[in-house]
Amino acid sequence: MHLTEIKIHLCPSDSGRLKAFCSITLDGEMVVRDLKIIDGDAGPFVAMPSRKLCDHCPRCHEKNHLRARFCNQCGSRLNENRHQRYRMGPDRLKLHADIAHPVNARTRARIEQELLAAFAMEIERSHQPGYVPTPMDTDVPELSVMFKTGAA
Ligand SMILES: [Zn+2]
């Protein structure tokens, strides 16, 4: 499997540890969006696209994020420590689940290596005069044109 296209969208410098959003194309046939480059304690790493885990409100059974303090639906106060049940180890809470991820360490390492190289190149590119950030497919082009020209 080859990454036939990599798009890196750098985050503003005030975004904390989140450094970039990435989208990758696998063998020219499948796109995976929302990979993230995060500045970790041991250097930048790639996070796979993930969703926040949910559980059900004991009163109305609406789904809420594990860290939610109140139910979205009925407003009941939720037990703030309930996410502790999903511990994966002494220091690791399970609050997110991957939507897509490599099935072995070798592939994970290769994807990470290629994305970090593309990330470094994008940073390099961003220092050039006239740099235009890579548009992501979540951007709405018509809207950004409107904002740029100041038209309402
Ligand atoms: Zn509820």
Short mmCIF file of C-alpha atoms and ligand atoms in Angstrom, two decimals:
data_model
loop_
_atom_site.label_atom_id
_atom_site.label_comp_id
_atom_site.label_asym_id
_atom_site.label_seq_id
_atom_site.Cartn_x
_atom_site.Cartn_y
_atom_site.Cartn_z
CA MET A 1 0.00 0.00 0.00
CA HIS A 2 1.33 3.42 -0.95
CA LEU A 3 0.39 6.93 0.09
CA THR A 4 -0.16 8.41 -3.35
CA GLU A 5 -1.15 11.83 -2.03
CA ILE A 6 -0.53 13.59 1.27
CA LYS A 7 -2.12 16.92 2.16
CA ILE A 8 -0.84 18.78 5.20
CA HIS A 9 -2.78 21.71 6.57
CA LEU A 10 -0.73 23.54 9.19
CA CYS A 11 -2.56 24.84 12.26
CA PRO A 12 -2.06 28.40 13.53
CA SER A 13 0.82 28.68 16.02
CA ASP A 14 -1.63 29.29 18.89
CA SER A 15 -3.26 25.86 18.45
CA GLY A 16 -1.22 24.33 21.26
CA ARG A 17 0.02 20.79 20.66
CA LEU A 18 -2.08 20.28 17.53
CA LYS A 19 0.30 21.14 14.67
CA ALA A 20 -1.47 20.01 11.49
CA PHE A 21 -4.38 18.17 9.95
CA CYS A 22 -3.54 15.63 7.24
CA SER A 23 -5.41 13.79 4.57
CA ILE A 24 -3.91 10.81 2.76
CA THR A 25 -4.81 8.92 -0.39
CA LEU A 26 -4.13 5.16 -0.36
CA ASP A 27 -3.07 3.66 -3.70
CA GLY A 28 -4.88 6.48 -5.53
CA GLU A 29 -8.16 4.88 -4.52
CA MET A 30 -9.16 5.79 -1.00
CA VAL A 31 -8.91 9.00 0.99
CA VAL A 32 -8.61 9.11 4.78
CA ARG A 33 -9.06 12.54 6.38
CA ASP A 34 -8.51 13.99 9.83
CA LEU A 35 -5.19 12.46 10.73
CA LYS A 36 -3.44 14.88 13.08
CA ILE A 37 0.14 15.78 13.80
CA ILE A 38 0.56 16.41 17.49
CA ASP A 39 3.58 17.78 19.27
CA GLY A 40 4.27 15.14 21.92
CA ASP A 41 6.82 15.11 24.71
CA ALA A 42 9.08 12.89 22.56
CA GLY A 43 8.59 14.95 19.37
CA PRO A 44 5.77 15.16 16.84
CA PHE A 45 3.63 12.07 16.22
CA VAL A 46 0.68 11.13 14.03
CA ALA A 47 -2.76 10.53 15.55
CA MET A 48 -5.22 8.47 13.53
CA PRO A 49 -8.68 9.88 12.87
CA SER A 50 -10.80 9.21 15.94
CA ARG A 51 -14.12 9.92 17.53
CA LYS A 52 -14.94 10.72 21.12
CA LEU A 53 -16.38 7.76 23.00
CA CYS A 54 -19.90 8.12 24.34
CA ASP A 55 -22.09 6.48 26.92
CA HIS A 56 -25.82 6.73 27.64
CA CYS A 57 -27.52 9.07 30.10
CA PRO A 58 -29.00 7.00 32.97
CA ARG A 59 -32.21 9.09 32.84
CA CYS A 60 -33.08 9.57 29.12
CA HIS A 61 -30.55 7.23 27.41
CA GLU A 62 -29.21 10.00 25.14
CA LYS A 63 -25.57 9.52 24.05
CA ASN A 64 -23.06 11.90 25.65
CA HIS A 65 -19.28 12.22 25.43
CA LEU A 66 -17.57 10.48 28.35
CA ARG A 67 -16.29 13.81 29.66
CA ALA A 68 -19.66 15.61 29.35
CA ARG A 69 -20.83 16.96 32.70
CA PHE A 70 -24.47 17.37 31.70
CA CYS A 71 -26.71 15.36 29.39
CA ASN A 72 -27.22 16.99 25.95
CA GLN A 73 -30.84 15.89 25.88
CA CYS A 74 -32.33 16.22 29.40
CA GLY A 75 -29.70 18.33 31.14
CA SER A 76 -29.21 15.85 34.02
CA ARG A 77 -25.92 16.17 35.85
CA LEU A 78 -23.74 13.21 34.87
CA ASN A 79 -21.19 11.45 37.05
CA GLU A 80 -17.94 13.21 36.11
CA ASN A 81 -15.82 10.25 37.12
CA ARG A 82 -17.61 7.71 34.96
CA HIS A 83 -14.86 7.82 32.30
CA GLN A 84 -12.56 6.21 34.89
CA ARG A 85 -14.29 2.92 34.09
CA TYR A 86 -12.66 2.96 30.65
CA ARG A 87 -9.08 3.03 31.88
CA MET A 88 -6.54 1.20 29.74
CA GLY A 89 -3.78 1.35 32.34
CA PRO A 90 -2.76 3.38 35.37
CA ASP A 91 -2.04 6.53 33.31
CA ARG A 92 -4.20 6.01 30.29
CA LEU A 93 -7.85 6.87 29.89
CA LYS A 94 -9.74 5.61 26.90
CA LEU A 95 -11.74 8.63 25.71
CA HIS A 96 -11.31 8.25 21.94
CA ALA A 97 -11.59 5.37 19.48
CA ASP A 98 -9.79 5.26 16.13
CA ILE A 99 -12.02 5.43 13.05
CA ALA A 100 -9.25 4.12 10.77
CA HIS A 101 -5.83 2.80 11.70
CA PRO A 102 -3.04 0.58 10.37
CA VAL A 103 -3.23 -3.04 11.51
CA ASN A 104 0.49 -3.48 12.20
CA ALA A 105 3.35 -1.49 13.69
CA ARG A 106 5.39 -1.57 10.47
CA THR A 107 2.66 0.15 8.45
CA ARG A 108 2.02 2.62 11.26
CA ALA A 109 5.71 3.54 11.35
CA ARG A 110 5.85 3.96 7.56
CA ILE A 111 2.75 6.20 7.44
CA GLU A 112 4.09 8.24 10.34
CA GLN A 113 7.49 8.64 8.70
CA GLU A 114 5.99 9.83 5.41
CA LEU A 115 3.58 12.22 7.12
CA LEU A 116 6.26 13.73 9.36
CA ALA A 117 8.50 14.26 6.30
CA ALA A 118 5.61 15.94 4.44
CA PHE A 119 4.90 18.01 7.57
CA ALA A 120 8.53 19.21 7.71
CA MET A 121 8.38 20.12 4.00
CA GLU A 122 5.12 22.02 4.50
CA ILE A 123 6.68 24.04 7.34
CA GLU A 124 9.61 24.78 5.05
CA ARG A 125 7.21 25.84 2.29
CA SER A 126 5.24 28.06 4.70
CA HIS A 127 8.36 30.18 5.21
CA GLN A 128 8.57 30.98 1.49
CA PRO A 129 7.12 34.27 0.31
CA GLY A 130 3.66 33.95 -1.26
CA TYR A 131 2.91 30.67 0.55
CA VAL A 132 -0.66 29.49 0.03
CA PRO A 133 -1.81 26.94 2.64
CA THR A 134 -2.96 23.58 1.27
CA PRO A 135 -6.74 23.68 1.02
CA MET A 136 -8.45 20.80 2.79
CA ASP A 137 -11.58 19.22 1.37
CA THR A 138 -13.46 20.41 4.46
CA ASP A 139 -12.90 24.02 3.38
CA VAL A 140 -15.73 25.65 1.49
CA PRO A 141 -13.95 27.45 -1.37
CA GLU A 142 -16.83 29.83 -2.20
CA LEU A 143 -16.89 31.05 1.37
CA SER A 144 -13.16 31.66 1.65
CA VAL A 145 -13.26 33.65 -1.61
CA MET A 146 -16.09 35.75 -0.18
CA PHE A 147 -14.16 36.45 3.00
CA LYS A 148 -10.99 37.33 1.11
CA THR A 149 -12.73 39.84 -1.16
CA GLY A 150 -14.78 41.24 1.72
CA ALA A 151 -18.06 40.64 -0.15
CA ALA A 152 -21.01 39.69 2.04
ZN ZN B 1 -30.37 12.59 29.65
#
